[in-house]
PDB file of C-alpha atoms and ligand atoms in Angstrom:
ATOM      1  CA  MET A  67     102.460 119.380 119.291  1.00 85.00           C
ATOM      2  CA  LYS A  68      98.755 117.871 119.390  1.00 95.00           C
ATOM      3  CA  PRO A  69      98.438 116.169 115.483  1.00 97.00           C
ATOM      4  CA  ILE A  70      95.400 115.217 113.984  1.00 98.00           C
ATOM      5  CA  ILE A  71      95.014 113.456 111.151  1.00 98.00           C
ATOM      6  CA  PHE A  72      92.511 114.253 107.752  1.00 98.00           C
ATOM      7  CA  CYS A  73      92.800 111.643 105.959  1.00 98.00           C
ATOM      8  CA  ASP A  74      91.740 111.036 101.697  1.00 98.00           C
ATOM      9  CA  PHE A  75      89.864 107.109 100.819  1.00 98.00           C
ATOM     10  CA  ASP A  76      90.456 106.538  97.641  1.00 96.00           C
ATOM     11  CA  GLY A  77      93.346 106.303  95.388  1.00 96.00           C
ATOM     12  CA  THR A  78      95.507 106.975  99.494  1.00 98.00           C
ATOM     13  CA  ILE A  79      94.344 104.191 101.470  1.00 98.00           C
ATOM     14  CA  THR A  80      92.668 102.302  98.607  1.00 98.00           C
ATOM     15  CA  GLU A  81      95.871 102.411  96.011  1.00 97.00           C
ATOM     16  CA  THR A  82      93.205 103.014  93.195  1.00 95.00           C
ATOM     17  CA  ASP A  83      90.434 104.521  93.018  1.00 94.00           C
ATOM     18  CA  ASN A  84      87.062 102.751  94.001  1.00 96.00           C
ATOM     19  CA  ILE A  85      84.648 104.912  92.017  1.00 95.00           C
ATOM     20  CA  ILE A  86      86.462 104.636  89.000  1.00 94.00           C
ATOM     21  CA  SER A  87      86.988 100.889  89.231  1.00 96.00           C
ATOM     22  CA  LEU A  88      83.303 100.500  89.591  1.00 96.00           C
ATOM     23  CA  MET A  89      82.196 102.360  86.421  1.00 97.00           C
ATOM     24  CA  THR A  90      84.410 100.612  84.671  1.00 96.00           C
ATOM     25  CA  GLN A  91      83.126  97.074  85.625  1.00 97.00           C
ATOM     26  CA  PHE A  92      79.572  97.981  85.342  1.00 97.00           C
ATOM     27  CA  VAL A  93      79.309 101.286  83.187  1.00 97.00           C
ATOM     28  CA  PRO A  94      82.127 101.416  80.806  1.00 97.00           C
ATOM     29  CA  GLU A  95      81.147 103.250  78.117  1.00 96.00           C
ATOM     30  CA  GLU A  96      78.439 105.733  79.578  1.00 96.00           C
ATOM     31  CA  SER A  97      80.223 106.715  82.844  1.00 97.00           C
ATOM     32  CA  GLU A  98      83.438 107.364  80.338  1.00 96.00           C
ATOM     33  CA  LYS A  99      81.232 109.827  78.319  1.00 96.00           C
ATOM     34  CA  ILE A 100      80.719 111.902  81.959  1.00 96.00           C
ATOM     35  CA  ALA A 101      84.165 111.664  83.269  1.00 93.00           C
ATOM     36  CA  LYS A 102      85.406 112.916  79.702  1.00 95.00           C
ATOM     37  CA  SER A 103      82.535 116.733  80.883  1.00 94.00           C
ATOM     38  CA  MET A 104      84.345 116.151  84.331  1.00 89.00           C
ATOM     39  CA  MET A 105      87.721 116.819  83.277  1.00 88.00           C
ATOM     40  CA  GLU A 106      86.788 119.063  80.561  1.00 92.00           C
ATOM     41  CA  LYS A 107      84.902 120.798  83.070  1.00 88.00           C
ATOM     42  CA  THR A 108      82.060 121.265  81.566  1.00 92.00           C
ATOM     43  CA  ILE A 109      80.343 120.328  84.750  1.00 91.00           C
ATOM     44  CA  THR A 110      81.293 119.617  88.654  1.00 87.00           C
ATOM     45  CA  PHE A 111      82.725 117.000  90.148  1.00 85.00           C
ATOM     46  CA  LYS A 112      79.657 116.763  92.017  1.00 90.00           C
ATOM     47  CA  ASP A 113      76.864 116.972  88.998  1.00 93.00           C
ATOM     48  CA  GLY A 114      79.627 114.450  88.288  1.00 93.00           C
ATOM     49  CA  VAL A 115      79.926 111.643  90.484  1.00 94.00           C
ATOM     50  CA  SER A 116      75.989 112.245  90.685  1.00 96.00           C
ATOM     51  CA  ALA A 117      75.631 111.171  87.000  1.00 97.00           C
ATOM     52  CA  MET A 118      77.892 108.048  86.899  1.00 97.00           C
ATOM     53  CA  PHE A 119      75.802 106.501  90.235  1.00 97.00           C
ATOM     54  CA  GLU A 120      73.117 107.495  88.346  1.00 97.00           C
ATOM     55  CA  LEU A 121      73.931 104.725  85.912  1.00 98.00           C
ATOM     56  CA  LEU A 122      73.629 101.917  88.386  1.00 98.00           C
ATOM     57  CA  SER A 123      70.483 100.733  89.301  1.00 97.00           C
ATOM     58  CA  ALA A 124      69.081 100.491  93.116  1.00 97.00           C
ATOM     59  CA  ASN A 125      69.655  96.883  93.676  1.00 96.00           C
ATOM     60  CA  GLN A 126      73.020  96.413  91.924  1.00 96.00           C
ATOM     61  CA  LYS A 127      74.322  98.063  95.428  1.00 97.00           C
ATOM     62  CA  ASP A 128      75.627  94.786  96.964  1.00 97.00           C
ATOM     63  CA  ALA A 129      77.229  93.409  93.694  1.00 97.00           C
ATOM     64  CA  VAL A 130      78.760  96.840  93.589  1.00 97.00           C
ATOM     65  CA  VAL A 131      79.581  95.898  97.466  1.00 97.00           C
ATOM     66  CA  GLN A 132      81.164  92.710  96.676  1.00 98.00           C
ATOM     67  CA  TYR A 133      83.089  93.658  93.676  1.00 98.00           C
ATOM     68  CA  LEU A 134      85.095  96.479  95.722  1.00 97.00           C
ATOM     69  CA  LEU A 135      85.459  93.955  98.486  1.00 97.00           C
ATOM     70  CA  ASP A 136      86.596  91.353  96.132  1.00 97.00           C
ATOM     71  CA  THR A 137      89.224  93.486  94.036  1.00 97.00           C
ATOM     72  CA  THR A 138      89.952  96.898  96.483  1.00 97.00           C
ATOM     73  CA  ILE A 139      93.463  97.019  98.248  1.00 97.00           C
ATOM     74  CA  ILE A 140      94.181  98.519 100.944  1.00 98.00           C
ATOM     75  CA  ARG A 141      98.147 100.684 101.418  1.00 98.00           C
ATOM     76  CA  LYS A 142     100.127  98.633 102.583  1.00 98.00           C
ATOM     77  CA  GLY A 143     100.892  99.546 106.507  1.00 98.00           C
ATOM     78  CA  PHE A 144      97.586 101.348 106.404  1.00 98.00           C
ATOM     79  CA  GLY A 145      96.267  98.807 109.194  1.00 98.00           C
ATOM     80  CA  ASP A 146      99.550  99.919 111.421  1.00 98.00           C
ATOM     81  CA  PHE A 147      99.712 103.855 111.183  1.00 98.00           C
ATOM     82  CA  VAL A 148      95.761 103.069 112.415  1.00 98.00           C
ATOM     83  CA  ARG A 149      96.616 101.666 115.504  1.00 97.00           C
ATOM     84  CA  PHE A 150      99.744 103.883 116.294  1.00 97.00           C
ATOM     85  CA  ALA A 151      97.299 106.795 116.101  1.00 97.00           C
ATOM     86  CA  GLN A 152      94.337 105.121 118.061  1.00 97.00           C
ATOM     87  CA  GLU A 153      97.228 104.237 120.626  1.00 96.00           C
ATOM     88  CA  GLU A 154      98.828 108.108 120.684  1.00 97.00           C
ATOM     89  CA  HIS A 155      95.865 109.124 120.872  1.00 97.00           C
ATOM     90  CA  ILE A 156      96.396 111.166 118.112  1.00 98.00           C
ATOM     91  CA  PRO A 157      92.713 112.078 116.298  1.00 98.00           C
ATOM     92  CA  PHE A 158      91.759 110.375 113.121  1.00 98.00           C
ATOM     93  CA  TYR A 159      89.396 111.278 110.937  1.00 98.00           C
ATOM     94  CA  ILE A 160      89.240 110.020 107.117  1.00 98.00           C
ATOM     95  CA  VAL A 161      87.327 112.532 103.879  1.00 98.00           C
ATOM     96  CA  SER A 162      86.426 111.546 100.771  1.00 97.00           C
ATOM     97  CA  GLY A 163      84.590 111.866  98.024  1.00 94.00           C
ATOM     98  CA  GLY A 164      84.083 107.994  98.209  1.00 95.00           C
ATOM     99  CA  VAL A 165      80.317 107.509  99.232  1.00 97.00           C
ATOM    100  CA  ASP A 166      79.884 105.835 102.997  1.00 97.00           C
ATOM    101  CA  PHE A 167      78.311 102.185 101.142  1.00 97.00           C
ATOM    102  CA  PHE A 168      80.998 100.994  99.861  1.00 97.00           C
ATOM    103  CA  ILE A 169      83.719 102.821 102.334  1.00 97.00           C
ATOM    104  CA  GLU A 170      82.234 101.139 105.333  1.00 97.00           C
ATOM    105  CA  PRO A 171      82.715  97.874 104.370  1.00 97.00           C
ATOM    106  CA  LEU A 172      86.183  98.459 103.474  1.00 97.00           C
ATOM    107  CA  LEU A 173      87.555 100.455 106.405  1.00 97.00           C
ATOM    108  CA  LYS A 174      85.680  97.986 108.926  1.00 95.00           C
ATOM    109  CA  ARG A 175      88.429  95.756 110.491  1.00 95.00           C
ATOM    110  CA  TYR A 176      90.613  99.092 110.175  1.00 96.00           C
ATOM    111  CA  GLY A 177      88.106 101.182 113.044  1.00 88.00           C
ATOM    112  CA  PRO A 178      86.930 102.838 115.335  1.00 93.00           C
ATOM    113  CA  PHE A 179      87.942 106.619 113.491  1.00 97.00           C
ATOM    114  CA  SER A 180      87.532 109.930 114.612  1.00 98.00           C
ATOM    115  CA  GLY A 181      85.092 110.113 112.318  1.00 97.00           C
ATOM    116  CA  VAL A 182      84.162 109.668 108.557  1.00 98.00           C
ATOM    117  CA  TYR A 183      83.189 112.037 106.597  1.00 98.00           C
ATOM    118  CA  CYS A 184      81.813 111.405 102.957  1.00 98.00           C
ATOM    119  CA  ASN A 185      78.662 111.009 100.726  1.00 97.00           C
ATOM    120  CA  SER A 186      76.087 108.756 101.065  1.00 97.00           C
ATOM    121  CA  ALA A 187      73.686 106.952  98.747  1.00 97.00           C
ATOM    122  CA  ASP A 188      69.761 106.717  98.433  1.00 98.00           C
ATOM    123  CA  PHE A 189      68.636 103.662  96.911  1.00 97.00           C
ATOM    124  CA  SER A 190      65.329 103.978  97.659  1.00 97.00           C
ATOM    125  CA  GLY A 191      64.302 104.848  93.899  1.00 97.00           C
ATOM    126  CA  GLN A 192      65.074 102.789  91.137  1.00 97.00           C
ATOM    127  CA  GLN A 193      69.089 104.320  90.668  1.00 98.00           C
ATOM    128  CA  ILE A 194      71.769 104.835  93.299  1.00 98.00           C
ATOM    129  CA  LYS A 195      71.315 108.958  93.995  1.00 98.00           C
ATOM    130  CA  LEU A 196      73.818 110.509  95.614  1.00 97.00           C
ATOM    131  CA  VAL A 197      73.220 112.295  98.903  1.00 96.00           C
ATOM    132  CA  TYR A 198      75.701 115.013 100.361  1.00 95.00           C
ATOM    133  CA  PRO A 199      75.369 115.404 103.671  1.00 96.00           C
ATOM    134  CA  ASN A 200      79.173 117.389 104.277  1.00 96.00           C
ATOM    135  CA  SER A 201      78.779 120.335 101.500  1.00 93.00           C
ATOM    136  CA  CYS A 202      80.642 123.518 101.163  1.00 94.00           C
ATOM    137  CA  ASP A 203      80.745 126.310 103.823  1.00 95.00           C
ATOM    138  CA  LYS A 204      81.051 130.099 102.889  1.00 95.00           C
ATOM    139  CA  GLU A 205      84.584 130.195 102.849  1.00 95.00           C
ATOM    140  CA  CYS A 206      85.031 127.105 100.516  1.00 94.00           C
ATOM    141  CA  THR A 207      86.330 129.011  97.033  1.00 89.00           C
ATOM    142  CA  LYS A 208      82.533 126.659  95.712  1.00 87.00           C
ATOM    143  CA  PHE A 209      80.506 127.571  96.865  1.00 87.00           C
ATOM    144  CA  LYS A 210      77.957 129.077  95.019  1.00 85.00           C
ATOM    145  CA  SER A 211      77.990 126.511  92.887  1.00 81.00           C
ATOM    146  CA  GLN A 212      78.271 124.296  95.840  1.00 77.00           C
ATOM    147  CA  GLY A 213      80.466 122.065  93.296  1.00 80.00           C
ATOM    148  CA  CYS A 214      83.018 119.992  95.519  1.00 88.00           C
ATOM    149  CA  GLY A 215      80.597 116.911  96.507  1.00 90.00           C
ATOM    150  CA  CYS A 216      82.275 116.094 100.530  1.00 94.00           C
ATOM    151  CA  CYS A 217      83.860 119.680 100.548  1.00 96.00           C
ATOM    152  CA  LYS A 218      87.170 119.123 102.720  1.00 97.00           C
ATOM    153  CA  PRO A 219      88.646 122.385 103.731  1.00 96.00           C
ATOM    154  CA  SER A 220      84.981 122.804 105.487  1.00 97.00           C
ATOM    155  CA  VAL A 221      85.639 119.136 106.851  1.00 98.00           C
ATOM    156  CA  ILE A 222      88.697 120.761 107.797  1.00 98.00           C
ATOM    157  CA  ARG A 223      87.554 123.864 109.163  1.00 97.00           C
ATOM    158  CA  LYS A 224      84.646 122.181 110.958  1.00 97.00           C
ATOM    159  CA  VAL A 225      87.280 119.348 113.050  1.00 98.00           C
ATOM    160  CA  ALA A 226      90.056 120.738 113.584  1.00 98.00           C
ATOM    161  CA  GLN A 227      91.085 123.409 116.689  1.00 97.00           C
ATOM    162  CA  LYS A 228      93.992 126.538 117.164  1.00 95.00           C
ATOM    163  CA  GLU A 229      95.902 124.555 118.993  1.00 96.00           C
ATOM    164  CA  HIS A 230      96.040 121.487 115.911  1.00 98.00           C
ATOM    165  CA  PHE A 231      99.034 120.126 113.020  1.00 98.00           C
ATOM    166  CA  LYS A 232      97.309 119.301 110.920  1.00 98.00           C
ATOM    167  CA  ILE A 233      97.890 116.391 108.794  1.00 98.00           C
ATOM    168  CA  VAL A 234      96.147 116.209 105.719  1.00 98.00           C
ATOM    169  CA  ILE A 235      97.541 112.787 104.402  1.00 98.00           C
ATOM    170  CA  GLY A 236      96.289 112.436 100.310  1.00 98.00           C
ATOM    171  CA  ASP A 237      96.780 111.774  96.258  1.00 97.00           C
ATOM    172  CA  SER A 238      94.247 114.260  93.842  1.00 92.00           C
ATOM    173  CA  LEU A 239      93.301 116.982  92.910  1.00 87.00           C
ATOM    174  CA  SER A 240      89.991 116.281  95.953  1.00 88.00           C
ATOM    175  CA  ASP A 241      92.210 116.807  97.914  1.00 94.00           C
ATOM    176  CA  PHE A 242      94.195 120.583  96.570  1.00 93.00           C
ATOM    177  CA  GLU A 243      92.296 122.921  98.829  1.00 93.00           C
ATOM    178  CA  ALA A 244      92.430 120.697 102.009  1.00 96.00           C
ATOM    179  CA  ALA A 245      96.026 120.384 101.267  1.00 97.00           C
ATOM    180  CA  LYS A 246      96.105 124.215 101.825  1.00 96.00           C
ATOM    181  CA  GLN A 247      95.069 124.164 105.558  1.00 95.00           C
ATOM    182  CA  ALA A 248      97.807 120.828 106.336  1.00 98.00           C
ATOM    183  CA  ASP A 249     100.274 122.548 108.601  1.00 98.00           C
ATOM    184  CA  LEU A 250     101.777 118.750 106.956  1.00 98.00           C
ATOM    185  CA  VAL A 251     100.725 117.324 104.273  1.00 98.00           C
ATOM    186  CA  LEU A 252     101.826 113.836 103.221  1.00 98.00           C
ATOM    187  CA  ALA A 253     101.287 113.091  99.801  1.00 98.00           C
ATOM    188  CA  ARG A 254     101.072 111.189  96.795  1.00 97.00           C
ATOM    189  CA  ASP A 255     100.652 111.279  92.808  1.00 97.00           C
ATOM    190  CA  HIS A 256      99.032 114.219  91.971  1.00 96.00           C
ATOM    191  CA  LEU A 257      99.264 116.311  95.373  1.00 97.00           C
ATOM    192  CA  ILE A 258     103.382 116.221  94.722  1.00 98.00           C
ATOM    193  CA  LYS A 259     103.164 118.809  91.827  1.00 97.00           C
ATOM    194  CA  ARG A 260     100.186 120.885  93.467  1.00 96.00           C
ATOM    195  CA  CYS A 261     102.417 121.173  97.221  1.00 98.00           C
ATOM    196  CA  GLU A 262     106.047 121.453  94.946  1.00 98.00           C
ATOM    197  CA  ASP A 263     103.874 123.976  92.683  1.00 97.00           C
ATOM    198  CA  LEU A 264     102.052 126.100  96.147  1.00 97.00           C
ATOM    199  CA  HIS A 265     105.333 125.801  98.253  1.00 97.00           C
ATOM    200  CA  LEU A 266     102.891 123.653 100.197  1.00 98.00           C
ATOM    201  CA  PRO A 267     104.821 121.811 103.942  1.00 98.00           C
ATOM    202  CA  TYR A 268     104.964 117.638 102.082  1.00 98.00           C
ATOM    203  CA  LYS A 269     106.146 114.692 102.665  1.00 98.00           C
ATOM    204  CA  PRO A 270     106.262 112.038  99.684  1.00 98.00           C
ATOM    205  CA  PHE A 271     104.812 108.944 100.471  1.00 98.00           C
ATOM    206  CA  GLU A 272     104.476 105.648  98.897  1.00 98.00           C
ATOM    207  CA  THR A 273     102.948 103.187 101.902  1.00 98.00           C
ATOM    208  CA  PHE A 274     101.282 104.363 105.491  1.00 98.00           C
ATOM    209  CA  TYR A 275     104.687 102.863 106.466  1.00 98.00           C
ATOM    210  CA  ASP A 276     106.140 106.409 105.638  1.00 98.00           C
ATOM    211  CA  CYS A 277     103.228 107.931 106.893  1.00 98.00           C
ATOM    212  CA  LEU A 278     103.829 106.155 109.963  1.00 98.00           C
ATOM    213  CA  ASP A 279     107.765 107.305 109.916  1.00 98.00           C
ATOM    214  CA  ALA A 280     106.734 111.195 109.131  1.00 97.00           C
ATOM    215  CA  ILE A 281     104.249 111.550 112.028  1.00 96.00           C
ATOM    216  CA  LYS A 282     106.807 109.368 114.615  1.00 96.00           C
ATOM    217  CA  GLU A 283     109.275 112.056 113.892  1.00 95.00           C
ATOM    218  CA  LEU A 284     106.846 114.398 114.540  1.00 93.00           C
ATOM    219  CA  ILE A 285     105.646 113.942 117.759  1.00 90.00           C
ATOM    220  CA  LYS A 286     108.728 112.617 118.971  1.00 86.00           C
TER     221      LYS A 286
HETATM  222 MG1   MG B 310      91.763 110.593  96.415  1.00 61.32          MG
HETATM  223 ZN1   ZN B 311      83.638 123.237  98.656  1.00 61.32          ZN
END
């Protein structure tokens, strides 16, 4: 048994979604319109997130990071869970539709991780411009539209090896495709229902102590 972990960030490692929380704080009305179009699927997830960040001026970067550092709650047990994986030499990847400039400061005290795959941001213009280094590979159903932004199933295909037992930890829409590739899903919120519907092997969790128990059970 060679486990490998792919863990979502927003709503999984953090208790709430950081993009929603910062948009609500800094540009509530304008971002709400975009969120609505995303929900109605008139624009892709990727284009919606890009449009939201373009509402913010590049010089708001520090204020955004500080706001998230002050308000974001890391889910209980995360530090112990990461430490366990490190001790057991279990590869631990963060795969997130969030952005490096706020993920890195929020995770700084928990690392190092085997890798962090997420979106990036360009602050050289007037507004914050998102950059997508982890786009969809040809096997992704959204390859044509490149609609995922940070494509989690593509990252898993690239990183995991045949002998790996793939554990996907997540909560929501952006984890749905990744979950299909998992040998075990640790799920909360919307992802639980999705796993039920698709009969995917999963365990629900509330804190990372639940995840820790699940992994210990696996490797014992
Ligand atoms: Mg999430
Ligand atoms: Zn994709």
